[in-house]
Amino acid sequence: MNETRNGAQALLEAAQAAGAEICFANPGTTELTLVHALQHVPAIRPVLGLFEGVCTGAADGYARISGRVALTLLHLGPGFANGIANLHNARRAHSSIVNIIGDHATWHLPYDAPLTSDIESLAGPVSAAVVRMASLEAIDADVARAFDVALAAPAAVATVIAPTDIMDAPAPVPVPVSASRPGAMARRGAARVADARIDEAVAVMQGRGDVILLLGGDALTERGLRAAARIAAATRVRLVMEPYPAVVSLGGDLPRIERQAYFPDDVLRQFADARVVLAGARAPISYFGYEGQPSELVAPDRLTVMGAAGDDNVAALEAVAGRIGAAPVSPPRIADVPVQPGERLTPEAIVEELVAQLPHDAIISLEGSTLGGPWLRTAHRAARHRVMTNTGGAIGQGLPCAVGAALAAPEARIIALQSDGSGHYTLQALWTMARERLPVTIIIAANHRYGILQTELTRADVPLDQSAVERLTRLDHPRADWTALAAGYGVAAIRVDTPEAFADALRRGLAEQGPLLIQAELP
């Protein structure tokens, strides 16, 4: 490859000028010009993932924590398809991501080569915009369009398809950025919530009957939670957070917040006949369709939409607090009785030890119900931290999101609370953690089964000892050795099965400069 500036370099320079600082990549032949061009755009850090789902999940975690755009570089339609699951989660999280997908040269497409596919059809369901580059002259405009979509309110995923002939084509040296481009693009400000909607919410909160303030999105930041706590202290309003937030701030002196339940019958009991005011959250619906249970778990006539995902819910909550005269409050410290560990390691014992040792401003990437539910019920007793959850239900998010979070916030300790079943989907993320020397402490809840499936089957009165059920929900024949898997990817690892051993391992993990995996053997 010669050193002449080309379309690939022009694309990356435009992305860098728009604010891109990192690119999670798993390239192939059609992306080699872009790989070479990254050498000439050193402001964009390339990070290699061994699987496309690691790249897209890491981009999601990076965007959630930093609030900036993350690039991915993926190989044609099949490579992109490998990353779709975590882009589904990113779409639900409103993460700012711009995918760059290399494609065959435009003159080669009619021959239907083995890797030719309909990339637009693959990208459409997870992208707010799909831009196919058609000319060298339009590169700046194409990149600007993708970033404009990614930085919208709410943020979104955009996909750029880059044919190799346009990437290879010689490109003129650009006019200086100050004269030709607006420079780094900022995330567009959220829309102001109309006074009429705030007035309606205030009327509901000050009216008769039970009221729940259901928080999501930016309402789950520190400012949003403090404003919500003021409202709750001045009224009878109950604070509940959406079940799977992109990021939620918890612990320290932040208010304790109830989480919306998972199963529909539990949600129906939790919300009962309460009026529900939405601040950045969607109306409660059933995760799946269950016979005899409604899909809408709160009747529309009981819902008041104060703010949607693209709105400035923090300002709206502060406006409500001001209108009702709610003074700042210090949330009461609730003296929960810690679970006393026994001889066997349990999810509760893991959570209690993490509460005790969690560093201030840590970030938790949470995937799986084994540790997820216990942690979110107990997190208010821990030091101030942030939690990312699985927004879209496509498993294999936890470890990649931890990678992205570590690169977005290098000063923070990252803890991956990871169920073993979903961890297998993207365990290649361990290699990237080792290569980048990321401060991630991985806690694998190793119960060697698909626990959520067994829970669902038990609710349906299906015996778990049926041979077909055992073969499709148990992971203990053979049992995966996560310490060996981690070692193979260059990550130090420890296996523990007692509370004391876990406490020692966690202490070591939180002190490591790089990653450490703890295989926590559970009953």
Short mmCIF file of C-alpha atoms in Angstrom, two decimals:
data_model
loop_
_atom_site.label_atom_id
_atom_site.label_comp_id
_atom_site.label_asym_id
_atom_site.label_seq_id
_atom_site.Cartn_x
_atom_site.Cartn_y
_atom_site.Cartn_z
CA MET A 1 0.00 0.00 0.00
CA ASN A 2 1.35 3.42 -0.93
CA GLU A 3 1.37 6.44 1.34
CA THR A 4 -0.96 8.58 -0.81
CA ARG A 5 -3.89 9.98 1.13
CA ASN A 6 -6.99 8.02 0.18
CA GLY A 7 -10.67 7.65 0.95
CA ALA A 8 -10.01 5.57 4.04
CA GLN A 9 -7.82 8.25 5.56
CA ALA A 10 -10.38 10.89 4.61
CA LEU A 11 -13.13 8.89 6.35
CA LEU A 12 -11.11 8.48 9.54
CA GLU A 13 -10.00 12.12 9.55
CA ALA A 14 -13.63 13.17 9.24
CA ALA A 15 -14.59 10.84 12.10
CA GLN A 16 -11.76 12.15 14.25
CA ALA A 17 -12.76 15.74 13.48
CA ALA A 18 -16.29 14.86 14.57
CA GLY A 19 -15.01 13.60 17.92
CA ALA A 20 -14.08 9.92 17.49
CA GLU A 21 -11.24 8.83 19.75
CA ILE A 22 -11.48 5.03 19.68
CA CYS A 23 -12.27 2.24 17.23
CA PHE A 24 -13.14 -1.31 18.30
CA ALA A 25 -12.11 -3.42 15.34
CA ASN A 26 -12.19 -6.91 13.91
CA PRO A 27 -11.14 -6.21 10.33
CA GLY A 28 -10.81 -8.38 7.24
CA THR A 29 -9.55 -8.00 3.70
CA THR A 30 -12.07 -5.33 2.74
CA GLU A 31 -10.97 -3.17 5.69
CA LEU A 32 -7.20 -3.34 5.17
CA THR A 33 -7.01 0.14 3.65
CA LEU A 34 -8.79 1.45 6.74
CA VAL A 35 -6.41 -0.49 9.00
CA HIS A 36 -3.44 1.14 7.26
CA ALA A 37 -5.13 4.54 7.40
CA LEU A 38 -5.42 4.33 11.18
CA GLN A 39 -1.64 4.67 11.26
CA HIS A 40 -2.08 8.16 9.78
CA VAL A 41 -4.87 9.16 12.21
CA PRO A 42 -3.20 8.45 15.56
CA ALA A 43 -5.84 10.38 17.52
CA ILE A 44 -8.15 7.39 17.03
CA ARG A 45 -7.06 4.50 19.24
CA PRO A 46 -7.51 1.09 17.59
CA VAL A 47 -8.60 -1.73 19.92
CA LEU A 48 -8.70 -5.27 18.56
CA GLY A 49 -11.46 -7.70 19.50
CA LEU A 50 -11.25 -11.38 18.60
CA PHE A 51 -14.98 -11.52 17.86
CA GLU A 52 -17.28 -8.88 16.43
CA GLY A 53 -19.69 -9.19 19.35
CA VAL A 54 -16.84 -8.13 21.63
CA CYS A 55 -16.25 -5.06 19.46
CA THR A 56 -19.90 -3.97 19.42
CA GLY A 57 -20.41 -4.67 23.13
CA ALA A 58 -17.23 -2.77 24.01
CA ALA A 59 -18.39 0.16 21.88
CA ASP A 60 -21.68 0.10 23.79
CA GLY A 61 -19.95 0.15 27.18
CA TYR A 62 -17.60 2.92 26.07
CA ALA A 63 -20.46 5.08 24.79
CA ARG A 64 -22.59 4.54 27.90
CA ILE A 65 -19.85 5.58 30.29
CA SER A 66 -18.15 8.33 28.28
CA GLY A 67 -21.15 9.83 26.47
CA ARG A 68 -18.95 9.99 23.36
CA VAL A 69 -19.17 8.22 20.02
CA ALA A 70 -17.45 4.86 19.69
CA LEU A 71 -16.42 3.54 16.28
CA THR A 72 -16.46 -0.10 15.27
CA LEU A 73 -14.71 -1.53 12.21
CA LEU A 74 -16.30 -4.77 10.99
CA HIS A 75 -15.85 -7.11 8.04
CA LEU A 76 -18.64 -7.12 5.46
CA GLY A 77 -22.16 -8.35 6.23
CA PRO A 78 -21.27 -11.64 7.94
CA GLY A 79 -18.80 -9.92 10.29
CA PHE A 80 -21.37 -7.27 11.11
CA ALA A 81 -23.96 -10.01 11.71
CA ASN A 82 -21.70 -11.47 14.39
CA GLY A 83 -21.96 -8.16 16.25
CA ILE A 84 -25.69 -7.51 15.87
CA ALA A 85 -26.77 -8.92 19.26
CA ASN A 86 -24.79 -6.35 21.22
CA LEU A 87 -25.86 -3.59 18.82
CA HIS A 88 -29.43 -4.57 19.70
CA ASN A 89 -28.55 -3.88 23.35
CA ALA A 90 -26.78 -0.65 22.36
CA ARG A 91 -29.87 0.54 20.49
CA ARG A 92 -31.95 -0.03 23.61
CA ALA A 93 -29.34 1.80 25.70
CA HIS A 94 -29.33 4.80 23.31
CA SER A 95 -25.57 4.48 22.89
CA SER A 96 -23.66 6.67 20.42
CA ILE A 97 -21.99 4.23 18.02
CA VAL A 98 -20.88 4.58 14.40
CA ASN A 99 -20.18 1.25 12.71
CA ILE A 100 -17.86 1.23 9.71
CA ILE A 101 -18.42 -1.85 7.57
CA GLY A 102 -16.07 -2.56 4.72
CA ASP A 103 -17.73 -3.84 1.55
CA HIS A 104 -16.61 -5.18 -1.80
CA ALA A 105 -15.67 -2.72 -4.51
CA THR A 106 -18.80 -1.44 -6.21
CA TRP A 107 -17.70 -2.96 -9.52
CA HIS A 108 -17.27 -6.37 -7.84
CA LEU A 109 -20.69 -6.57 -6.18
CA PRO A 110 -22.59 -7.88 -9.26
CA TYR A 111 -20.53 -11.08 -9.21
CA ASP A 112 -21.97 -12.26 -5.87
CA ALA A 113 -18.65 -13.25 -4.29
CA PRO A 114 -18.85 -15.57 -1.24
CA LEU A 115 -18.99 -12.76 1.33
CA THR A 116 -21.44 -10.58 -0.60
CA SER A 117 -24.62 -9.86 1.39
CA ASP A 118 -27.38 -7.33 1.82
CA ILE A 119 -25.66 -5.22 4.46
CA GLU A 120 -28.43 -2.62 4.54
CA SER A 121 -30.98 -5.28 5.54
CA LEU A 122 -28.70 -6.56 8.29
CA ALA A 123 -27.88 -3.10 9.63
CA GLY A 124 -31.32 -1.53 9.42
CA PRO A 125 -32.95 -3.09 12.50
CA VAL A 126 -30.18 -1.91 14.85
CA SER A 127 -29.28 1.38 13.14
CA ALA A 128 -31.08 4.71 13.18
CA ALA A 129 -29.34 5.46 9.87
CA VAL A 130 -27.47 3.35 7.30
CA VAL A 131 -25.20 5.35 4.99
CA ARG A 132 -23.65 3.68 1.94
CA MET A 133 -20.73 5.70 0.66
CA ALA A 134 -21.07 6.29 -3.07
CA SER A 135 -18.37 8.83 -3.88
CA LEU A 136 -15.11 10.21 -2.59
CA GLU A 137 -16.50 13.74 -2.66
CA ALA A 138 -19.34 12.87 -0.26
CA ILE A 139 -17.20 11.30 2.49
CA ASP A 140 -17.30 14.33 4.79
CA ALA A 141 -21.06 14.65 4.37
CA ASP A 142 -21.61 10.92 4.89
CA VAL A 143 -19.58 10.90 8.10
CA ALA A 144 -21.31 14.05 9.34
CA ARG A 145 -24.71 12.45 8.75
CA ALA A 146 -23.72 9.33 10.71
CA PHE A 147 -22.38 11.35 13.64
CA ASP A 148 -25.40 13.63 13.60
CA VAL A 149 -27.61 10.57 14.11
CA ALA A 150 -25.32 9.02 16.73
CA LEU A 151 -25.24 12.22 18.76
CA ALA A 152 -28.95 12.92 18.58
CA ALA A 153 -31.18 13.00 21.64
CA PRO A 154 -31.71 10.22 22.39
CA ALA A 155 -28.40 8.90 21.07
CA ALA A 156 -28.39 6.10 18.52
CA VAL A 157 -26.41 3.65 16.43
CA ALA A 158 -25.47 4.65 12.87
CA THR A 159 -23.81 2.45 10.25
CA VAL A 160 -21.53 3.48 7.40
CA ILE A 161 -20.86 1.05 4.53
CA ALA A 162 -17.46 1.75 2.97
CA PRO A 163 -16.79 0.05 -0.42
CA THR A 164 -13.12 -0.72 -1.02
CA ASP A 165 -12.86 1.20 -4.27
CA ILE A 166 -13.89 4.41 -2.52
CA MET A 167 -11.55 3.67 0.38
CA ASP A 168 -8.64 3.00 -2.01
CA ALA A 169 -9.24 6.04 -4.24
CA PRO A 170 -6.70 8.88 -3.95
CA ALA A 171 -8.09 11.81 -2.00
CA PRO A 172 -6.89 15.42 -2.12
CA VAL A 173 -5.31 16.93 0.94
CA PRO A 174 -8.15 18.64 2.84
CA VAL A 175 -8.53 22.28 3.66
CA PRO A 176 -7.65 22.86 7.36
CA VAL A 177 -10.39 21.66 9.70
CA SER A 178 -11.20 25.14 10.97
CA ALA A 179 -12.09 26.21 7.44
CA SER A 180 -13.86 23.12 6.16
CA ARG A 181 -15.44 21.29 9.07
CA PRO A 182 -17.17 22.40 12.25
CA GLY A 183 -14.82 20.30 14.39
CA ALA A 184 -15.81 17.82 17.06
CA MET A 185 -19.56 17.35 17.23
CA ALA A 186 -21.21 17.38 20.66
CA ARG A 187 -24.13 15.23 21.74
CA ARG A 188 -27.23 17.29 21.07
CA GLY A 189 -28.98 18.62 24.13
CA ALA A 190 -32.04 16.77 25.29
CA ALA A 191 -35.38 18.37 24.55
CA ARG A 192 -36.88 20.60 27.22
CA VAL A 193 -39.97 19.11 28.81
CA ALA A 194 -42.97 21.36 28.22
CA ASP A 195 -44.41 23.21 31.20
CA ALA A 196 -47.79 21.61 30.58
CA ARG A 197 -46.34 18.13 31.05
CA ILE A 198 -44.57 19.20 34.24
CA ASP A 199 -47.82 20.72 35.52
CA GLU A 200 -49.66 17.49 34.76
CA ALA A 201 -47.03 15.44 36.61
CA VAL A 202 -47.20 17.76 39.63
CA ALA A 203 -50.98 17.43 39.71
CA VAL A 204 -50.74 13.64 39.73
CA MET A 205 -48.09 13.61 42.46
CA GLN A 206 -50.12 15.94 44.64
CA GLY A 207 -53.42 14.21 43.96
CA ARG A 208 -55.10 11.32 45.71
CA GLY A 209 -54.00 7.72 45.73
CA ASP A 210 -50.68 5.97 45.37
CA VAL A 211 -48.18 7.37 42.87
CA ILE A 212 -45.01 5.80 41.48
CA LEU A 213 -42.34 7.90 39.80
CA LEU A 214 -40.73 5.50 37.30
CA LEU A 215 -37.21 6.67 36.44
CA GLY A 216 -35.05 5.80 33.45
CA GLY A 217 -32.32 7.23 31.25
CA ASP A 218 -30.82 10.49 32.50
CA ALA A 219 -33.20 10.49 35.47
CA LEU A 220 -30.96 7.78 36.95
CA THR A 221 -27.92 10.05 37.09
CA GLU A 222 -26.88 11.61 40.39
CA ARG A 223 -28.69 14.90 39.71
CA GLY A 224 -31.83 13.12 38.61
CA LEU A 225 -31.89 10.86 41.65
CA ARG A 226 -31.33 13.72 44.07
CA ALA A 227 -34.20 15.67 42.53
CA ALA A 228 -36.41 12.58 42.67
CA ALA A 229 -35.50 12.09 46.33
CA ARG A 230 -36.61 15.65 47.10
CA ILE A 231 -39.94 14.94 45.40
CA ALA A 232 -40.41 11.68 47.32
CA ALA A 233 -39.61 13.34 50.64
CA ALA A 234 -42.19 16.09 50.02
CA THR A 235 -44.93 13.79 48.73
CA ARG A 236 -46.09 10.20 49.07
CA VAL A 237 -44.48 9.30 45.73
CA ARG A 238 -42.59 6.00 45.52
CA LEU A 239 -39.37 5.93 43.48
CA VAL A 240 -38.89 2.99 41.13
CA MET A 241 -36.26 2.56 38.42
CA GLU A 242 -36.72 0.82 35.10
CA PRO A 243 -35.71 -2.85 35.27
CA TYR A 244 -32.69 -2.72 32.93
CA PRO A 245 -31.13 0.76 32.82
CA ALA A 246 -28.23 1.61 30.53
CA VAL A 247 -26.45 3.20 33.51
CA VAL A 248 -27.68 3.92 37.02
CA SER A 249 -25.84 5.68 39.85
CA LEU A 250 -26.18 3.91 43.19
CA GLY A 251 -24.75 3.78 46.69
CA GLY A 252 -23.00 6.30 48.89
CA ASP A 253 -25.33 9.12 49.88
CA LEU A 254 -27.61 8.60 46.90
CA PRO A 255 -31.21 7.64 47.62
CA ARG A 256 -32.19 4.01 47.77
CA ILE A 257 -34.35 3.17 44.79
CA GLU A 258 -36.66 0.25 44.19
CA ARG A 259 -36.30 -1.68 40.93
CA GLN A 260 -39.20 -2.65 38.69
CA ALA A 261 -39.74 -6.40 38.97
CA TYR A 262 -39.13 -8.86 36.14
CA PHE A 263 -42.06 -11.27 36.01
CA PRO A 264 -45.44 -9.74 35.09
CA ASP A 265 -47.30 -11.04 38.13
CA ASP A 266 -44.65 -9.47 40.36
CA VAL A 267 -44.93 -6.15 38.51
CA LEU A 268 -48.72 -6.21 38.84
CA ARG A 269 -48.38 -6.62 42.61
CA GLN A 270 -45.60 -4.03 42.80
CA PHE A 271 -47.56 -1.33 40.93
CA ALA A 272 -51.04 -2.42 42.03
CA ASP A 273 -53.45 0.47 41.38
CA ALA A 274 -50.88 3.25 41.57
CA ARG A 275 -50.76 6.13 39.13
CA VAL A 276 -47.39 6.08 37.31
CA VAL A 277 -45.42 9.13 36.19
CA LEU A 278 -42.74 8.33 33.62
CA ALA A 279 -39.45 10.23 33.68
CA GLY A 280 -37.19 8.81 30.98
CA ALA A 281 -38.61 5.31 31.37
CA ARG A 282 -40.91 3.28 29.17
CA ALA A 283 -44.29 2.16 30.40
CA PRO A 284 -44.05 -1.20 32.20
CA ILE A 285 -44.59 -4.15 29.85
CA SER A 286 -44.07 -7.87 30.22
CA TYR A 287 -40.62 -9.07 29.14
CA PHE A 288 -42.27 -12.01 27.36
CA GLY A 289 -45.85 -12.84 26.52
CA TYR A 290 -47.29 -15.21 29.15
CA GLU A 291 -50.69 -16.82 28.75
CA GLY A 292 -53.17 -15.27 31.14
CA GLN A 293 -50.97 -12.22 31.81
CA PRO A 294 -51.32 -8.80 30.18
CA SER A 295 -48.58 -7.33 28.02
CA GLU A 296 -49.29 -3.82 29.34
CA LEU A 297 -48.73 -3.99 33.08
CA VAL A 298 -50.07 -0.52 33.86
CA ALA A 299 -53.27 0.61 32.18
CA PRO A 300 -52.77 3.62 29.87
CA ASP A 301 -55.27 5.71 31.86
CA ARG A 302 -52.96 5.41 34.90
CA LEU A 303 -49.87 6.61 33.02
CA THR A 304 -48.55 10.16 32.83
CA VAL A 305 -45.61 10.71 30.49
CA MET A 306 -43.64 13.60 31.89
CA GLY A 307 -40.43 12.92 29.96
CA ALA A 308 -39.37 10.47 27.27
CA ALA A 309 -35.90 9.10 26.52
CA GLY A 310 -34.85 12.11 24.43
CA ASP A 311 -36.05 14.66 26.95
CA ASP A 312 -34.18 16.50 29.69
CA ASN A 313 -35.68 14.51 32.55
CA VAL A 314 -33.19 15.87 35.08
CA ALA A 315 -34.34 19.45 34.51
CA ALA A 316 -37.96 18.29 34.58
CA LEU A 317 -37.49 16.55 37.94
CA GLU A 318 -35.76 19.62 39.35
CA ALA A 319 -38.62 21.77 38.07
CA VAL A 320 -41.16 19.51 39.78
CA ALA A 321 -39.17 19.66 43.02
CA GLY A 322 -39.10 23.43 42.79
CA ARG A 323 -42.81 23.79 42.13
CA ILE A 324 -43.82 21.67 45.09
CA GLY A 325 -41.30 23.39 47.35
CA ALA A 326 -39.27 20.24 47.99
CA ALA A 327 -36.14 21.03 49.98
CA PRO A 328 -32.82 19.17 49.52
CA VAL A 329 -32.71 16.03 51.61
CA SER A 330 -30.13 13.64 52.91
CA PRO A 331 -31.37 10.13 52.28
CA PRO A 332 -31.67 8.07 55.45
CA ARG A 333 -29.08 5.34 55.82
CA ILE A 334 -31.10 2.17 56.12
CA ALA A 335 -29.47 -0.22 58.52
CA ASP A 336 -29.99 -3.48 56.67
CA VAL A 337 -28.69 -6.51 58.48
CA PRO A 338 -25.88 -7.99 56.35
CA VAL A 339 -26.20 -11.63 55.45
CA GLN A 340 -23.86 -13.65 57.62
CA PRO A 341 -21.78 -15.92 55.38
CA GLY A 342 -21.86 -19.62 56.03
CA GLU A 343 -19.35 -22.24 55.02
CA ARG A 344 -20.53 -22.38 51.41
CA LEU A 345 -20.22 -19.57 48.93
CA THR A 346 -23.59 -18.11 47.87
CA PRO A 347 -24.67 -15.16 45.71
CA GLU A 348 -25.62 -13.29 48.88
CA ALA A 349 -22.17 -13.84 50.38
CA ILE A 350 -20.52 -12.57 47.19
CA VAL A 351 -22.67 -9.45 47.24
CA GLU A 352 -22.00 -8.74 50.90
CA GLU A 353 -18.25 -8.97 50.38
CA LEU A 354 -18.40 -6.73 47.33
CA VAL A 355 -20.44 -4.18 49.30
CA ALA A 356 -17.68 -4.14 51.88
CA GLN A 357 -14.79 -3.83 49.43
CA LEU A 358 -16.22 -1.86 46.49
CA PRO A 359 -14.04 1.17 45.68
CA HIS A 360 -15.60 4.62 45.37
CA ASP A 361 -16.71 5.48 41.82
CA ALA A 362 -16.34 1.91 40.58
CA ILE A 363 -18.32 0.78 37.54
CA ILE A 364 -20.16 -2.53 37.52
CA SER A 365 -21.01 -4.35 34.31
CA LEU A 366 -23.84 -6.63 35.37
CA GLU A 367 -25.13 -9.58 33.37
CA GLY A 368 -27.18 -12.42 34.74
CA SER A 369 -29.80 -12.92 37.41
CA THR A 370 -27.64 -14.97 39.79
CA LEU A 371 -25.76 -11.90 41.05
CA GLY A 372 -27.79 -9.16 39.34
CA GLY A 373 -30.89 -9.27 41.52
CA PRO A 374 -28.99 -9.61 44.81
CA TRP A 375 -26.65 -6.76 43.90
CA LEU A 376 -29.33 -4.28 42.88
CA ARG A 377 -31.25 -5.00 46.10
CA THR A 378 -28.13 -4.31 48.17
CA ALA A 379 -26.21 -1.68 46.19
CA HIS A 380 -27.48 1.21 48.33
CA ARG A 381 -25.14 0.05 51.12
CA ALA A 382 -22.04 0.17 48.91
CA ALA A 383 -19.79 3.09 48.06
CA ARG A 384 -20.98 5.37 45.25
CA HIS A 385 -20.78 3.56 41.92
CA ARG A 386 -22.45 3.13 38.54
CA VAL A 387 -24.06 -0.02 37.15
CA MET A 388 -24.61 -0.99 33.52
CA THR A 389 -27.27 -3.63 32.87
CA ASN A 390 -28.39 -5.66 29.86
CA THR A 391 -30.81 -3.26 28.22
CA GLY A 392 -31.95 -5.46 25.34
CA GLY A 393 -31.77 -8.98 26.73
CA ALA A 394 -29.27 -10.24 24.12
CA ILE A 395 -26.78 -12.09 26.28
CA GLY A 396 -23.04 -11.82 25.87
CA GLN A 397 -22.97 -8.14 26.83
CA GLY A 398 -21.32 -8.17 30.25
CA LEU A 399 -17.65 -8.82 29.49
CA PRO A 400 -17.46 -6.63 26.35
CA CYS A 401 -19.24 -3.76 28.11
CA ALA A 402 -16.64 -4.02 30.86
CA VAL A 403 -13.91 -3.60 28.24
CA GLY A 404 -15.53 -0.45 26.88
CA ALA A 405 -16.15 1.00 30.34
CA ALA A 406 -12.51 0.47 31.32
CA LEU A 407 -11.33 2.35 28.24
CA ALA A 408 -13.88 5.13 28.78
CA ALA A 409 -12.98 5.64 32.45
CA PRO A 410 -9.37 4.49 32.98
CA GLU A 411 -9.33 5.95 36.47
CA ALA A 412 -12.17 3.68 37.65
CA ARG A 413 -12.11 0.08 38.82
CA ILE A 414 -14.42 -2.04 36.69
CA ILE A 415 -16.17 -5.08 38.14
CA ALA A 416 -17.91 -7.56 35.86
CA LEU A 417 -20.63 -9.43 37.73
CA GLN A 418 -21.10 -12.19 35.19
CA SER A 419 -23.21 -15.33 35.06
CA ASP A 420 -21.30 -18.23 33.57
CA GLY A 421 -23.89 -19.17 30.94
CA SER A 422 -23.96 -15.76 29.27
CA GLY A 423 -20.24 -15.30 29.83
CA HIS A 424 -19.51 -18.07 27.34
CA TYR A 425 -21.02 -16.01 24.52
CA THR A 426 -18.22 -13.43 24.42
CA LEU A 427 -15.41 -14.78 26.60
CA GLN A 428 -12.95 -13.57 23.91
CA ALA A 429 -13.27 -10.20 25.68
CA LEU A 430 -10.81 -11.59 28.23
CA TRP A 431 -8.06 -11.45 25.60
CA THR A 432 -8.70 -7.76 24.94
CA MET A 433 -8.67 -7.08 28.69
CA ALA A 434 -5.27 -8.78 28.94
CA ARG A 435 -3.82 -7.06 25.87
CA GLU A 436 -4.93 -3.59 26.98
CA ARG A 437 -4.07 -4.25 30.66
CA LEU A 438 -7.51 -3.13 31.75
CA PRO A 439 -8.34 -2.87 35.49
CA VAL A 440 -11.29 -5.26 35.36
CA THR A 441 -12.15 -7.67 38.16
CA ILE A 442 -14.33 -10.41 36.71
CA ILE A 443 -16.56 -12.38 39.08
CA ILE A 444 -17.99 -15.45 37.36
CA ALA A 445 -21.06 -16.86 39.11
CA ALA A 446 -20.28 -20.47 38.24
CA ASN A 447 -23.41 -22.47 38.97
CA HIS A 448 -22.99 -24.39 35.70
CA ARG A 449 -26.56 -24.01 34.55
CA TYR A 450 -28.88 -21.68 32.70
CA GLY A 451 -30.53 -20.44 35.88
CA ILE A 452 -33.12 -18.17 34.28
CA LEU A 453 -34.36 -21.01 32.05
CA GLN A 454 -34.68 -23.29 35.04
CA THR A 455 -36.61 -20.57 36.88
CA GLU A 456 -38.99 -20.15 33.94
CA LEU A 457 -39.49 -23.92 33.66
CA THR A 458 -40.19 -24.21 37.39
CA ARG A 459 -42.81 -21.46 37.10
CA ALA A 460 -44.41 -23.50 34.31
CA ASP A 461 -44.42 -26.64 36.53
CA VAL A 462 -41.94 -28.47 34.30
CA PRO A 463 -39.74 -30.88 36.29
CA LEU A 464 -36.09 -29.95 36.01
CA ASP A 465 -34.99 -33.59 36.21
CA GLN A 466 -36.52 -34.47 32.84
CA SER A 467 -33.72 -35.72 30.61
CA ALA A 468 -34.33 -33.20 27.81
CA VAL A 469 -34.57 -30.34 30.29
CA GLU A 470 -31.32 -31.37 31.98
CA ARG A 471 -29.49 -31.64 28.67
CA LEU A 472 -30.56 -28.15 27.59
CA THR A 473 -30.26 -26.22 30.86
CA ARG A 474 -27.33 -27.80 32.76
CA LEU A 475 -23.73 -26.88 31.95
CA ASP A 476 -21.97 -29.35 34.24
CA HIS A 477 -21.11 -32.15 31.82
CA PRO A 478 -18.39 -31.13 31.31
CA ARG A 479 -17.94 -28.27 33.78
CA ALA A 480 -16.16 -25.32 32.24
CA ASP A 481 -12.91 -24.42 33.95
CA TRP A 482 -12.97 -20.63 33.83
CA THR A 483 -9.51 -20.39 35.37
CA ALA A 484 -8.11 -22.38 32.45
CA LEU A 485 -10.12 -20.38 29.92
CA ALA A 486 -8.87 -17.13 31.43
CA ALA A 487 -5.28 -18.33 31.50
CA GLY A 488 -5.54 -19.24 27.84
CA TYR A 489 -6.44 -15.63 27.09
CA GLY A 490 -3.70 -14.21 29.32
CA VAL A 491 -5.84 -13.30 32.35
CA ALA A 492 -4.84 -14.40 35.84
CA ALA A 493 -7.59 -16.37 37.57
CA ILE A 494 -8.55 -17.91 40.91
CA ARG A 495 -11.17 -20.52 41.74
CA VAL A 496 -12.96 -20.12 45.09
CA ASP A 497 -15.80 -21.91 46.86
CA THR A 498 -15.87 -20.37 50.34
CA PRO A 499 -16.66 -16.83 51.53
CA GLU A 500 -13.20 -16.46 53.05
CA ALA A 501 -11.44 -17.47 49.84
CA PHE A 502 -13.66 -15.15 47.83
CA ALA A 503 -12.88 -12.21 50.12
CA ASP A 504 -9.15 -12.78 49.65
CA ALA A 505 -9.50 -13.16 45.90
CA LEU A 506 -11.60 -10.01 45.61
CA ARG A 507 -9.05 -8.05 47.64
CA ARG A 508 -6.34 -9.19 45.23
CA GLY A 509 -8.46 -8.48 42.17
CA LEU A 510 -9.27 -4.93 43.22
CA ALA A 511 -5.56 -4.24 43.76
CA GLU A 512 -4.42 -5.62 40.39
CA GLN A 513 -3.24 -3.19 37.72
CA GLY A 514 -4.74 -5.45 35.06
CA PRO A 515 -7.58 -7.98 34.90
CA LEU A 516 -8.22 -10.83 37.32
CA LEU A 517 -10.96 -13.44 37.01
CA ILE A 518 -12.56 -15.07 40.06
CA GLN A 519 -14.44 -18.29 39.38
CA ALA A 520 -16.96 -18.33 42.21
CA GLU A 521 -18.27 -21.89 42.53
CA LEU A 522 -21.91 -21.81 43.57
CA PRO A 523 -24.33 -24.58 44.54
#
